[in-house]
Coordinates of N, CA and C and ligand atoms in Angstrom, one line a residue:
X1 N 81.4 100.8 91.0 CA 80.5 101.9 91.5 C 79.9 101.7 92.7
X2 N 80.0 102.8 93.6 CA 79.4 102.6 95.0 C 77.8 103.0 94.9
X3 N 77.3 102.1 95.8 CA 75.9 102.1 96.0 C 75.3 103.4 96.7
X4 N 74.1 103.9 96.4 CA 73.9 105.3 97.3 C 73.9 105.0 98.7
X5 N 74.1 105.9 99.6 CA 73.8 105.5 100.9 C 72.4 105.4 101.2
X6 N 72.2 104.5 102.2 CA 70.7 104.1 102.7 C 70.7 104.9 104.0
X7 N 69.4 105.3 104.1 CA 69.0 106.2 105.2 C 67.8 105.3 106.1
X8 N 68.1 104.9 107.4 CA 66.8 104.4 108.1 C 66.6 105.5 109.2
X9 N 65.2 105.7 109.3 CA 65.0 106.8 110.4 C 64.1 106.2 111.6
X10 N 64.6 106.2 112.9 CA 64.0 105.7 113.9 C 63.4 106.7 114.7
X11 N 62.4 106.4 115.6 CA 61.7 107.3 116.4 C 62.6 107.9 117.4
X12 N 63.4 107.2 118.0 CA 64.1 107.8 119.1 C 65.6 107.0 119.1
X13 N 66.4 107.7 120.2 CA 67.7 106.9 120.3 C 67.8 105.6 120.7
X14 N 66.9 105.2 121.4 CA 66.8 103.7 121.7 C 66.4 102.8 120.5
X15 N 65.7 103.1 119.7 CA 65.0 102.2 118.6 C 66.5 102.4 117.6
X16 N 67.1 103.7 117.5 CA 68.3 103.5 116.6 C 69.4 102.5 117.3
X17 N 69.5 102.5 118.5 CA 70.6 101.7 119.0 C 70.1 100.3 118.9
X18 N 69.0 99.9 119.1 CA 68.5 98.6 119.0 C 68.8 98.2 117.4
X19 N 68.6 98.9 116.4 CA 68.8 98.7 115.0 C 70.4 98.4 114.9
X20 N 71.1 99.3 115.4 CA 72.5 99.3 115.3 C 73.0 97.9 115.8
X21 N 72.5 97.5 117.1 CA 73.0 96.3 117.7 C 72.6 95.1 116.9
X22 N 71.3 95.1 116.3 CA 71.1 94.1 115.3 C 72.0 93.9 114.1
X23 N 72.2 95.2 113.6 CA 73.3 95.3 112.5 C 74.6 95.0 112.6
X24 N 75.0 95.0 113.8 CA 76.3 94.6 114.3 C 76.3 93.0 114.5
X25 N 75.3 92.5 115.0 CA 75.0 91.0 115.2 C 75.2 90.4 113.8
X26 N 74.1 91.0 112.9 CA 74.2 90.3 111.4 C 75.3 90.4 110.8
X27 N 76.2 91.5 110.9 CA 77.5 91.7 110.0 C 78.5 90.7 110.7
X28 N 78.5 90.6 112.1 CA 79.7 89.9 112.7 C 79.1 88.2 112.3
X29 N 78.1 87.7 112.4 CA 77.9 86.5 112.1 C 78.0 86.1 110.5
X30 N 77.7 87.2 109.6 CA 78.2 87.0 108.3 C 79.6 87.0 108.1
X31 N 80.5 87.8 108.5 CA 81.9 87.9 108.4 C 82.5 86.4 109.0
X32 N 82.0 86.4 110.0 CA 82.6 85.0 110.7 C 82.3 83.7 109.9
X33 N 81.1 83.6 109.3 CA 80.8 82.4 108.6 C 81.5 82.7 106.9
X34 N 81.7 83.7 106.6 CA 82.3 83.7 105.4 C 83.8 83.9 105.5
X35 N 84.3 84.5 106.4 CA 85.8 84.5 106.6 C 86.5 84.4 107.6
X36 N 85.8 83.8 108.8 CA 86.3 83.4 109.9 C 86.6 84.3 110.9
X37 N 86.5 85.6 110.8 CA 86.6 86.6 111.6 C 86.0 87.8 111.4
X38 N 85.7 88.7 112.1 CA 85.0 90.1 112.1 C 85.6 91.3 112.5
X39 N 86.1 92.1 111.5 CA 86.9 93.1 111.8 C 86.0 94.5 112.0
X40 N 86.1 94.8 113.2 CA 85.0 96.0 113.5 C 85.8 97.1 114.1
X41 N 85.4 98.4 113.3 CA 86.1 99.6 113.9 C 85.0 100.2 114.7
X42 N 85.4 100.5 115.8 CA 84.2 101.2 116.9 C 84.4 102.7 116.7
X43 N 83.5 103.3 117.1 CA 83.3 105.0 117.0 C 83.6 105.3 118.6
X44 N 83.9 106.6 118.8 CA 83.7 107.4 120.2 C 82.6 108.2 120.2
X45 N 82.5 108.9 121.1 CA 81.4 109.8 121.2 C 80.3 109.0 122.2
X46 N 79.2 109.8 122.3 CA 78.2 109.2 123.1 C 77.0 108.4 122.5
X47 N 76.9 108.8 121.2 CA 75.7 108.0 120.6 C 75.9 106.5 120.7
X48 N 76.9 105.9 120.3 CA 77.2 104.4 120.2 C 77.1 103.8 121.4
X49 N 77.2 104.4 122.5 CA 77.3 103.7 123.9 C 76.0 102.9 124.1
X50 N 74.9 103.4 123.7 CA 73.8 102.5 124.0 C 73.7 101.3 123.3
X51 N 74.1 101.3 122.1 CA 74.4 100.1 121.1 C 75.5 99.1 122.0
X52 N 76.5 99.9 122.5 CA 77.5 99.1 123.0 C 77.0 98.4 124.4
X53 N 75.9 99.0 124.9 CA 75.3 98.3 126.2 C 74.4 97.2 125.8
X54 N 73.7 97.5 124.8 CA 72.8 96.5 124.5 C 73.6 95.1 123.9
X55 N 74.8 95.3 123.2 CA 75.5 94.4 122.9 C 76.3 93.6 124.0
X56 N 76.3 94.2 125.0 CA 77.0 93.7 126.3 C 76.2 92.9 127.0
X57 N 74.7 92.7 126.8 CA 73.8 91.9 127.5 C 73.2 90.9 126.5
X58 N 72.4 90.0 127.2 CA 71.8 88.9 126.5 C 70.7 89.5 125.4
X59 N 70.6 89.0 124.2 CA 71.2 87.6 123.8 C 72.4 87.9 123.3
X60 N 72.7 89.3 122.8 CA 74.0 89.1 122.0 C 75.2 88.8 122.7
X61 N 75.2 89.2 124.1 CA 76.6 88.8 124.8 C 76.9 87.4 124.8
X62 N 75.7 86.6 124.7 CA 75.7 85.0 124.6 C 75.9 84.4 123.2
X63 N 75.2 85.0 122.4 CA 75.0 84.4 121.0 C 76.0 84.8 120.1
X64 N 76.6 85.9 120.2 CA 77.6 86.4 119.1 C 78.9 85.8 119.1
X65 N 79.7 85.6 117.8 CA 80.9 85.1 117.8 C 82.1 85.8 118.3
X66 N 81.9 86.3 119.6 CA 83.0 87.3 120.3 C 84.5 87.0 119.9
X67 N 84.6 85.3 120.3 CA 86.0 85.2 120.1 C 86.6 85.3 118.6
X68 N 85.7 85.6 117.7 CA 86.3 85.7 116.2 C 86.4 87.2 116.0
X69 N 86.2 88.1 117.0 CA 86.1 89.4 116.6 C 87.6 90.1 116.6
X70 N 87.7 91.2 115.9 CA 89.0 92.0 116.1 C 88.5 93.5 116.0
X71 N 88.9 94.1 117.3 CA 88.3 95.4 117.5 C 89.2 96.6 117.2
X72 N 89.0 97.5 116.6 CA 89.9 98.7 116.3 C 88.9 100.0 116.5
X73 N 89.6 100.9 116.3 CA 89.1 102.3 116.7 C 89.3 103.4 115.4
X74 N 88.1 104.0 115.2 CA 88.2 104.8 114.0 C 88.9 106.3 114.5
X75 N 88.9 106.6 115.7 CA 89.5 107.7 116.1 C 90.0 107.4 117.8
X76 N 90.8 108.4 118.2 CA 90.9 108.3 119.7 C 91.3 109.7 120.3
X77 N 91.0 110.0 121.4 CA 91.5 111.3 122.0 C 92.7 111.1 122.5
X78 N 93.7 112.0 122.7 CA 95.0 111.7 123.3 C 95.1 111.7 124.8
X79 N 94.4 110.5 125.2 CA 94.4 110.6 126.8 C 94.7 109.2 127.3
X80 N 95.1 108.9 128.5 CA 95.4 107.5 128.7 C 94.2 106.6 128.7
X81 N 94.3 105.2 128.5 CA 93.1 104.5 128.2 C 92.0 104.4 129.3
X82 N 92.6 104.9 130.8 CA 91.6 104.9 132.0 C 91.1 106.3 132.1
X83 N 91.3 107.2 131.3 CA 90.6 108.4 131.3 C 89.2 108.4 131.0
X84 N 88.4 109.1 131.6 CA 87.1 109.0 131.2 C 86.6 109.5 129.7
X85 N 87.7 110.4 129.2 CA 87.6 110.6 127.7 C 87.9 109.8 126.8
X86 N 88.6 108.6 127.1 CA 89.3 107.9 126.3 C 87.9 107.0 125.3
X87 N 88.0 107.0 124.2 CA 87.3 106.4 123.3 C 87.2 104.8 123.5
X88 N 88.7 104.3 123.7 CA 88.8 103.0 124.1 C 88.2 102.5 125.4
X89 N 88.5 103.4 126.4 CA 88.0 103.2 127.6 C 86.5 103.2 127.9
X90 N 85.8 104.0 127.0 CA 84.3 104.1 127.2 C 83.8 102.8 126.7
X91 N 84.4 102.4 125.3 CA 84.1 101.0 124.9 C 84.2 99.9 125.7
X92 N 85.4 100.0 126.3 CA 85.8 98.9 127.3 C 84.7 98.8 128.5
X93 N 84.3 100.0 129.0 CA 83.4 99.9 130.1 C 81.9 99.7 129.7
X94 N 81.6 100.1 128.5 CA 80.3 99.7 128.2 C 79.9 98.4 127.5
X95 N 80.8 97.9 126.8 CA 80.9 96.6 126.1 C 82.0 95.6 126.5
X96 N 83.3 95.9 126.3 CA 84.2 94.7 126.2 C 84.7 94.0 127.3
X97 N 84.3 94.8 128.5 CA 84.6 93.8 129.6 C 83.5 93.1 129.9
X98 N 82.5 93.1 129.3 CA 81.1 92.1 129.5 C 81.0 90.9 128.7
X99 N 81.9 90.9 127.7 CA 81.8 90.0 126.8 C 83.3 89.0 126.6
X100 N 83.1 87.9 126.0 CA 84.2 86.9 125.8 C 85.3 87.4 125.0
X101 N 85.9 88.7 125.3 CA 86.9 89.0 124.2 C 88.2 89.1 124.9
X102 N 89.3 88.5 124.2 CA 90.8 88.4 125.0 C 91.3 89.6 124.5
X103 N 92.4 90.4 125.4 CA 93.1 91.5 125.0 C 93.7 91.5 123.6
X104 N 94.1 90.4 123.2 CA 94.8 90.3 122.0 C 94.0 90.4 120.8
X105 N 92.5 90.5 121.2 CA 91.6 90.9 119.8 C 91.3 92.5 120.0
X106 N 91.9 93.1 120.9 CA 91.5 94.5 121.0 C 92.7 95.5 120.6
X107 N 92.7 96.3 119.6 CA 93.7 96.8 119.0 C 93.4 98.3 119.1
X108 N 93.7 99.0 120.4 CA 93.2 100.4 120.7 C 94.4 101.0 120.1
X109 N 94.1 102.4 120.0 CA 94.9 103.6 119.6 C 95.6 103.8 120.9
X110 N 96.9 104.1 121.0 CA 97.5 104.5 122.1 C 97.6 105.9 122.5
X111 N 96.5 106.4 123.1 CA 96.3 107.8 123.5 C 97.1 108.3 124.4
X112 N 97.9 107.5 125.1 CA 98.8 107.9 126.1 C 100.2 108.2 125.5
X113 N 100.5 108.0 124.4 CA 101.8 108.1 123.7 C 101.9 109.6 123.2
X114 N 102.9 110.0 122.7 CA 103.2 111.2 122.1 C 102.5 110.9 120.7
X115 N 101.9 112.0 119.9 CA 101.1 111.5 119.0 C 101.8 111.0 117.8
X116 N 102.9 111.4 117.3 CA 103.8 111.1 116.4 C 104.1 109.4 116.7
X117 N 104.4 109.1 117.8 CA 104.6 107.7 118.2 C 103.3 106.8 118.0
X118 N 102.3 107.5 118.5 CA 101.0 106.7 118.5 C 100.5 106.5 116.9
X119 N 100.9 107.6 116.0 CA 100.5 107.2 114.7 C 101.1 106.2 114.1
X120 N 102.6 106.1 114.4 CA 103.3 105.1 113.7 C 103.0 103.7 114.5
X121 N 102.7 103.5 115.8 CA 102.2 102.4 116.4 C 101.0 101.9 115.5
X122 N 100.0 102.7 115.4 CA 98.8 102.2 114.9 C 99.0 101.9 113.4
X123 N 99.7 102.7 112.6 CA 100.0 102.2 111.1 C 100.5 100.8 111.2
X124 N 101.6 100.6 112.1 CA 102.0 99.1 112.2 C 101.1 98.2 112.4
X125 N 100.2 98.5 113.4 CA 99.3 97.6 113.8 C 98.3 97.3 112.8
X126 N 97.8 98.4 111.9 CA 96.8 98.2 111.0 C 97.4 97.1 109.9
X127 N 98.7 97.2 109.7 CA 99.5 96.5 108.6 C 99.7 95.0 109.2
X128 N 99.7 94.9 110.4 CA 99.7 93.4 111.1 C 98.3 92.7 111.0
X129 N 97.1 93.4 111.0 CA 95.9 93.1 110.9 C 95.4 92.9 109.5
X130 N 96.1 93.5 108.7 CA 95.9 93.5 107.2 C 96.2 92.1 106.5
X131 N 95.5 92.0 105.4 CA 96.2 90.6 104.6 C 97.6 90.9 104.0
X132 N 98.3 90.1 104.0 CA 99.9 90.3 103.5 C 100.1 91.1 102.4
X133 N 100.9 92.0 102.6 CA 101.2 93.0 101.5 C 100.4 94.4 101.5
X134 N 99.3 94.4 102.2 CA 98.5 95.4 102.5 C 98.6 96.5 103.6
X135 N 98.4 97.7 103.3 CA 98.8 98.7 104.5 C 97.7 98.6 105.5
X136 N 96.5 98.2 105.2 CA 95.4 98.3 106.4 C 94.4 97.2 105.9
X137 N 93.8 96.8 107.0 CA 92.8 95.7 106.7 C 91.5 96.2 106.0
X138 N 90.9 95.3 105.2 CA 89.5 95.7 104.9 C 88.4 95.3 106.0
X139 N 88.2 96.5 106.5 CA 87.1 96.3 107.7 C 85.8 95.8 107.3
X140 N 85.3 94.9 108.1 CA 83.9 94.4 107.8 C 82.7 95.3 108.3
X141 N 83.0 96.1 109.4 CA 81.9 97.1 109.7 C 82.8 98.2 110.6
X142 N 82.5 99.3 109.9 CA 83.0 100.6 110.6 C 81.6 101.5 111.1
X143 N 81.8 101.8 112.5 CA 80.9 102.5 113.1 C 81.3 104.3 113.2
X144 N 80.4 105.0 112.8 CA 80.9 106.4 112.8 C 79.7 107.2 113.5
X145 N 80.1 108.1 114.3 CA 79.2 109.2 114.6 C 79.2 110.6 113.9
X146 N 78.6 111.5 114.0 CA 78.6 112.7 113.4 C 78.6 113.8 114.3
X147 N 79.6 114.9 114.3 CA 79.5 115.9 114.9 C 78.4 117.1 114.6
X148 N 78.2 118.1 115.7 CA 76.9 118.9 115.4 C 77.7 119.9 114.1
X149 N 79.0 119.9 114.3 CA 79.8 120.6 113.2 C 80.0 119.9 112.0
X150 N 79.8 118.5 111.9 CA 79.6 118.0 110.7 C 81.1 116.8 110.6
X151 N 81.8 116.9 111.8 CA 82.8 115.8 111.9 C 82.7 114.5 111.9
X152 N 83.3 113.7 111.3 CA 83.0 112.3 111.6 C 84.6 111.7 112.0
X153 N 84.5 110.4 112.9 CA 86.0 110.2 113.6 C 86.6 111.6 114.2
X154 N 87.7 111.8 113.8 CA 88.5 113.1 114.1 C 88.8 113.7 112.7
X155 N 88.0 113.6 111.7 CA 88.1 114.3 110.4 C 87.2 115.6 110.6
X156 N 87.7 116.5 110.7 CA 86.9 117.7 110.9 C 86.8 118.8 109.6
X157 N 85.8 119.5 109.7 CA 85.4 120.4 108.6 C 86.6 121.3 108.2
X158 N 86.9 121.5 107.0 CA 88.0 122.3 106.4 C 89.5 121.8 106.8
X159 N 89.6 120.6 107.5 CA 90.8 120.0 107.5 C 91.5 119.7 106.0
X160 N 92.6 120.1 105.8 CA 93.1 119.6 104.5 C 93.2 118.3 104.1
X161 N 92.8 117.8 103.0 CA 92.9 116.4 102.8 C 94.3 116.1 102.2
X162 N 95.0 117.2 102.0 CA 96.6 117.0 101.9 C 97.3 116.3 102.9
X163 N 96.9 116.9 104.1 CA 97.5 116.4 105.4 C 97.7 114.8 105.3
X164 N 96.6 114.3 104.5 CA 96.4 112.9 104.6 C 97.3 112.1 103.6
X165 N 97.5 112.7 102.4 CA 98.2 112.1 101.4 C 98.5 110.4 101.6
X166 N 97.6 109.9 101.4 CA 97.4 108.2 101.3 C 97.7 107.7 102.7
X167 N 98.0 108.7 103.8 CA 98.2 108.0 104.9 C 96.9 107.1 105.6
X168 N 97.2 106.2 106.3 CA 96.0 105.5 107.0 C 95.5 106.3 108.4
X169 N 96.6 106.9 109.0 CA 96.2 107.4 110.2 C 97.0 108.8 110.3
X170 N 96.2 109.7 110.9 CA 96.9 111.2 111.1 C 96.5 111.6 112.4
X171 N 97.5 112.6 113.0 CA 97.2 113.2 114.2 C 96.5 114.5 113.9
X172 N 95.5 115.0 114.8 CA 95.0 116.1 114.2 C 94.6 117.0 115.7
X173 N 94.5 118.5 115.6 CA 94.4 119.2 116.7 C 92.6 119.8 116.4
X174 N 91.8 119.8 117.2 CA 90.4 120.2 117.0 C 89.6 120.4 118.2
X175 N 88.9 121.6 118.2 CA 88.1 121.8 119.2 C 86.7 121.3 119.1
X176 N 86.2 120.6 120.1 CA 84.6 120.4 119.9 C 84.1 119.8 121.3
X177 N 83.2 120.6 121.8 CA 82.1 120.2 122.8 C 83.2 120.0 124.0
X178 N 84.3 120.7 124.2 CA 85.0 120.7 125.4 C 85.7 119.2 125.8
X179 N 85.8 118.5 124.4 CA 86.7 117.2 124.4 C 87.9 117.3 124.2
X180 N 89.0 116.5 124.6 CA 90.2 116.6 124.4 C 90.7 117.1 122.9
X181 N 91.5 118.0 122.7 CA 91.8 118.5 121.5 C 92.7 117.7 120.6
X182 N 93.7 117.0 121.2 CA 94.5 116.3 120.5 C 94.1 115.0 120.0
X183 N 93.9 114.5 119.0 CA 93.5 113.3 118.5 C 94.1 112.6 117.4
X184 N 93.9 111.4 117.2 CA 94.3 110.4 116.1 C 93.0 110.0 115.3
X185 N 93.1 109.7 114.1 CA 92.1 109.4 113.1 C 92.4 108.6 112.1
X186 N 91.7 107.7 111.8 CA 91.9 106.8 110.6 C 91.4 107.9 109.4
X187 N 91.8 107.5 108.2 CA 91.5 108.7 107.2 C 90.3 107.8 106.3
X188 N 89.9 108.7 105.3 CA 88.9 108.2 104.2 C 89.4 106.9 103.6
X189 N 90.8 106.9 103.5 CA 91.3 105.7 102.6 C 90.9 104.5 103.0
X190 N 90.9 104.4 104.4 CA 90.8 103.2 105.1 C 89.1 103.0 105.4
X191 N 88.6 103.9 105.6 CA 87.0 103.7 106.0 C 86.5 103.4 104.6
X192 N 86.9 104.0 103.4 CA 86.2 103.7 102.0 C 86.7 102.3 101.6
X193 N 87.6 101.6 102.2 CA 87.8 100.0 101.8 C 87.0 99.1 102.6
X194 N 86.2 99.7 103.5 CA 85.3 98.8 104.2 C 84.2 98.1 103.6
X195 N 83.7 97.1 104.0 CA 82.4 96.4 103.5 C 81.1 97.2 103.8
X196 N 81.2 97.7 104.9 CA 79.9 98.4 105.4 C 80.3 99.4 106.6
X197 N 79.8 100.7 106.2 CA 79.9 101.9 107.1 C 78.7 102.3 107.7
X198 N 78.5 102.3 109.0 CA 77.2 102.6 109.6 C 77.4 103.8 110.3
X199 N 76.7 104.8 110.0 CA 76.8 106.2 110.7 C 75.6 106.1 111.7
X200 N 75.7 106.5 113.1 CA 74.7 106.8 114.1 C 74.5 108.2 114.2
X201 N 73.4 108.7 114.2 CA 73.3 110.0 114.4 C 71.9 110.4 115.1
X202 N 72.0 111.1 116.3 CA 70.7 111.2 117.1 C 70.7 112.8 117.6
X203 N 69.6 113.3 117.7 CA 69.3 114.5 118.3 C 69.2 115.9 117.3
X204 N 68.3 116.7 117.7 CA 68.0 118.0 116.9 C 69.4 118.7 116.6
X205 N 70.3 118.7 117.5 CA 71.7 119.6 117.2 C 72.3 118.9 116.0
X206 N 72.0 117.8 115.5 CA 72.6 117.4 114.6 C 72.0 117.5 113.0
X207 N 70.8 118.1 113.0 CA 70.1 118.2 111.9 C 70.6 118.9 110.8
X208 N 71.3 120.0 110.9 CA 71.9 120.9 110.1 C 73.1 119.8 109.4
X209 N 73.9 119.2 110.2 CA 75.1 118.6 109.8 C 74.6 117.2 109.0
X210 N 73.6 116.7 109.3 CA 73.1 115.5 109.0 C 72.5 115.8 107.4
X211 N 71.8 116.9 107.3 CA 71.2 117.3 105.8 C 72.5 117.5 105.1
X212 N 73.3 118.3 105.5 CA 74.4 118.7 104.4 C 75.3 117.3 104.1
X213 N 75.5 116.4 105.2 CA 76.1 115.3 104.9 C 75.4 114.4 104.0
X214 N 74.1 114.2 103.8 CA 73.4 113.6 103.0 C 73.3 114.2 101.6
X215 N 73.7 115.5 101.5 CA 73.3 116.3 100.3 C 74.4 116.1 99.1
X216 N 74.2 115.3 98.2 CA 75.1 115.1 97.1 C 75.7 116.2 96.5
X217 N 75.1 117.7 96.8 CA 75.5 118.8 96.2 C 76.4 119.6 97.3
X218 N 76.4 119.0 98.6 CA 77.4 119.8 99.5 C 78.7 119.7 99.5
X219 N 79.6 120.5 100.0 CA 81.0 120.6 99.7 C 81.6 119.5 100.7
X220 N 82.2 118.6 100.1 CA 82.9 117.3 101.1 C 84.1 118.0 101.9
X221 N 84.7 119.1 101.5 CA 85.7 119.9 102.4 C 85.0 120.4 103.7
X222 N 83.7 120.9 103.5 CA 83.0 121.3 104.9 C 82.3 120.2 105.5
X223 N 81.8 119.0 104.9 CA 81.0 118.1 105.5 C 82.0 116.7 105.2
X224 N 82.8 116.3 106.1 CA 83.6 115.3 105.7 C 82.8 113.9 105.5
X225 N 81.7 113.7 106.2 CA 81.0 112.5 105.7 C 80.7 112.2 104.2
X226 N 80.8 113.3 103.6 CA 80.6 113.2 102.1 C 81.9 112.6 101.3
X227 N 82.9 112.6 102.1 CA 84.1 111.8 101.5 C 83.9 110.4 101.6
X228 N 83.1 110.0 102.5 CA 82.9 108.4 102.8 C 81.8 107.7 101.9
X229 N 82.7 106.9 100.9 CA 81.8 106.5 99.9 C 82.3 105.1 99.4
X230 N 82.1 104.0 100.2 CA 83.0 102.8 99.7 C 82.6 102.3 98.5
X231 N 83.6 102.4 97.6 CA 83.2 101.8 96.3 C 83.0 100.4 96.2
X232 N 83.4 99.6 97.2 CA 83.3 98.1 97.2 C 82.2 97.7 98.5
X233 N 81.5 98.8 99.1 CA 80.8 98.5 100.1 C 79.5 99.5 100.2
X234 N 78.8 99.2 101.4 CA 77.9 100.1 101.6 C 77.7 101.1 102.7
X235 N 77.4 102.3 102.5 CA 77.2 103.1 103.7 C 75.8 103.2 104.0
X236 N 75.7 103.0 105.4 CA 74.1 103.1 105.9 C 74.1 103.9 106.9
X237 N 72.9 104.7 107.0 CA 72.8 106.0 108.0 C 71.8 105.7 109.0
X238 N 71.9 105.2 110.3 CA 70.8 104.9 111.2 C 70.6 106.4 111.8
X239 N 69.4 107.0 111.7 CA 69.2 108.3 112.2 C 68.1 108.2 113.0
X240 N 67.8 109.2 114.1 CA 66.5 109.4 114.9 C 65.9 110.7 113.9
X241 N 64.5 110.6 114.5 CA 63.6 111.4 114.0 C 63.9 113.0 114.2
X242 N 64.6 113.1 115.4 CA 65.0 114.4 115.7 C 66.1 115.0 114.8
X243 N 66.8 114.3 114.4 CA 68.0 114.5 113.5 C 67.7 114.7 112.1
X244 N 66.7 114.0 111.7 CA 66.2 113.8 110.1 C 65.1 115.1 109.7
X245 N 65.8 115.7 108.8 CA 64.6 116.5 108.1 C 64.7 115.8 106.4
X246 N 63.5 115.5 106.2 CA 63.5 114.8 104.9 C 63.8 115.9 103.9
X247 N 64.4 115.6 102.8 CA 64.7 116.6 101.6 C 63.5 117.1 101.2
X248 N 63.4 118.5 100.8 CA 62.1 119.1 100.3 C 62.2 119.0 98.8
Ligands
6PG301 C1 85.1 111.4 119.2 C2 84.3 110.7 118.0 C3 83.5 111.8 117.3 C4 82.2 111.5 117.8 C5 81.3 112.8 117.4 C6 79.8 112.6 117.7 O1 86.1 110.7 119.5 O2 84.7 112.4 119.6 O3 84.6 109.7 117.5 O4 83.8 111.6 115.9 O5 81.5 110.3 117.0 O6 81.9 113.7 118.0 O7 79.8 112.2 119.3 P1 78.4 112.1 119.9 O8 77.8 110.9 119.5 O9 78.7 112.3 121.4 O10 77.4 113.2 119.4

């Protein structure tokens, strides 16, 4: 049975980012000491960028086992990697170019390809990283943001779960905050196999979505975060005080 999600509330975005960087550090050291590598799935959006910047600087940039890490993405906007809207590009700028990570450790989603090819490419790549015979790897850490509309990665409210039908990666079309509408996303099947899922949520505009995402009575079809419940892992929410309204 899965453990109930844990919620940690911080005074502001910087305190949240510091806690997320600490969590990344702990989980990477633990995974490398236990299994020899750290499989981490990065999130897009603005919230994790401060965490990436902290990790790009000492002590983390010096002390963490960067050479043993494998980077994947939970979702990508269908734009080239050097586009300012690319999730890969943003992580590259904020973190990856500042730490000793080789290109072969970085498994980005190819946003510049036609969507069906990019899906096939990432499906093949997940299989390559996975244990023999498995369709996708068991991720050590998944970072996820939360949209003000409740989306996570590119799993949007009211998207049919039938679209997924056991697939690890799907292409979706969704309007949000003037961001690119064509996207690729991993599905809950992959996220729910993870050892640890870390949600990062900041800002008063997220308060309604956060409360609904944490409410065990809310509809998972409307609030996709409710579909994330790793049976052999732990979901942890790092949130700021502006986003968090304690249940009454
Ligand atoms: C993306 C993301 C998306 C993001 C949320 C929150 O590609 O846009 O992966 O799921 O995490 O939209 O974004 P902010 O952190 O910018 O609020």
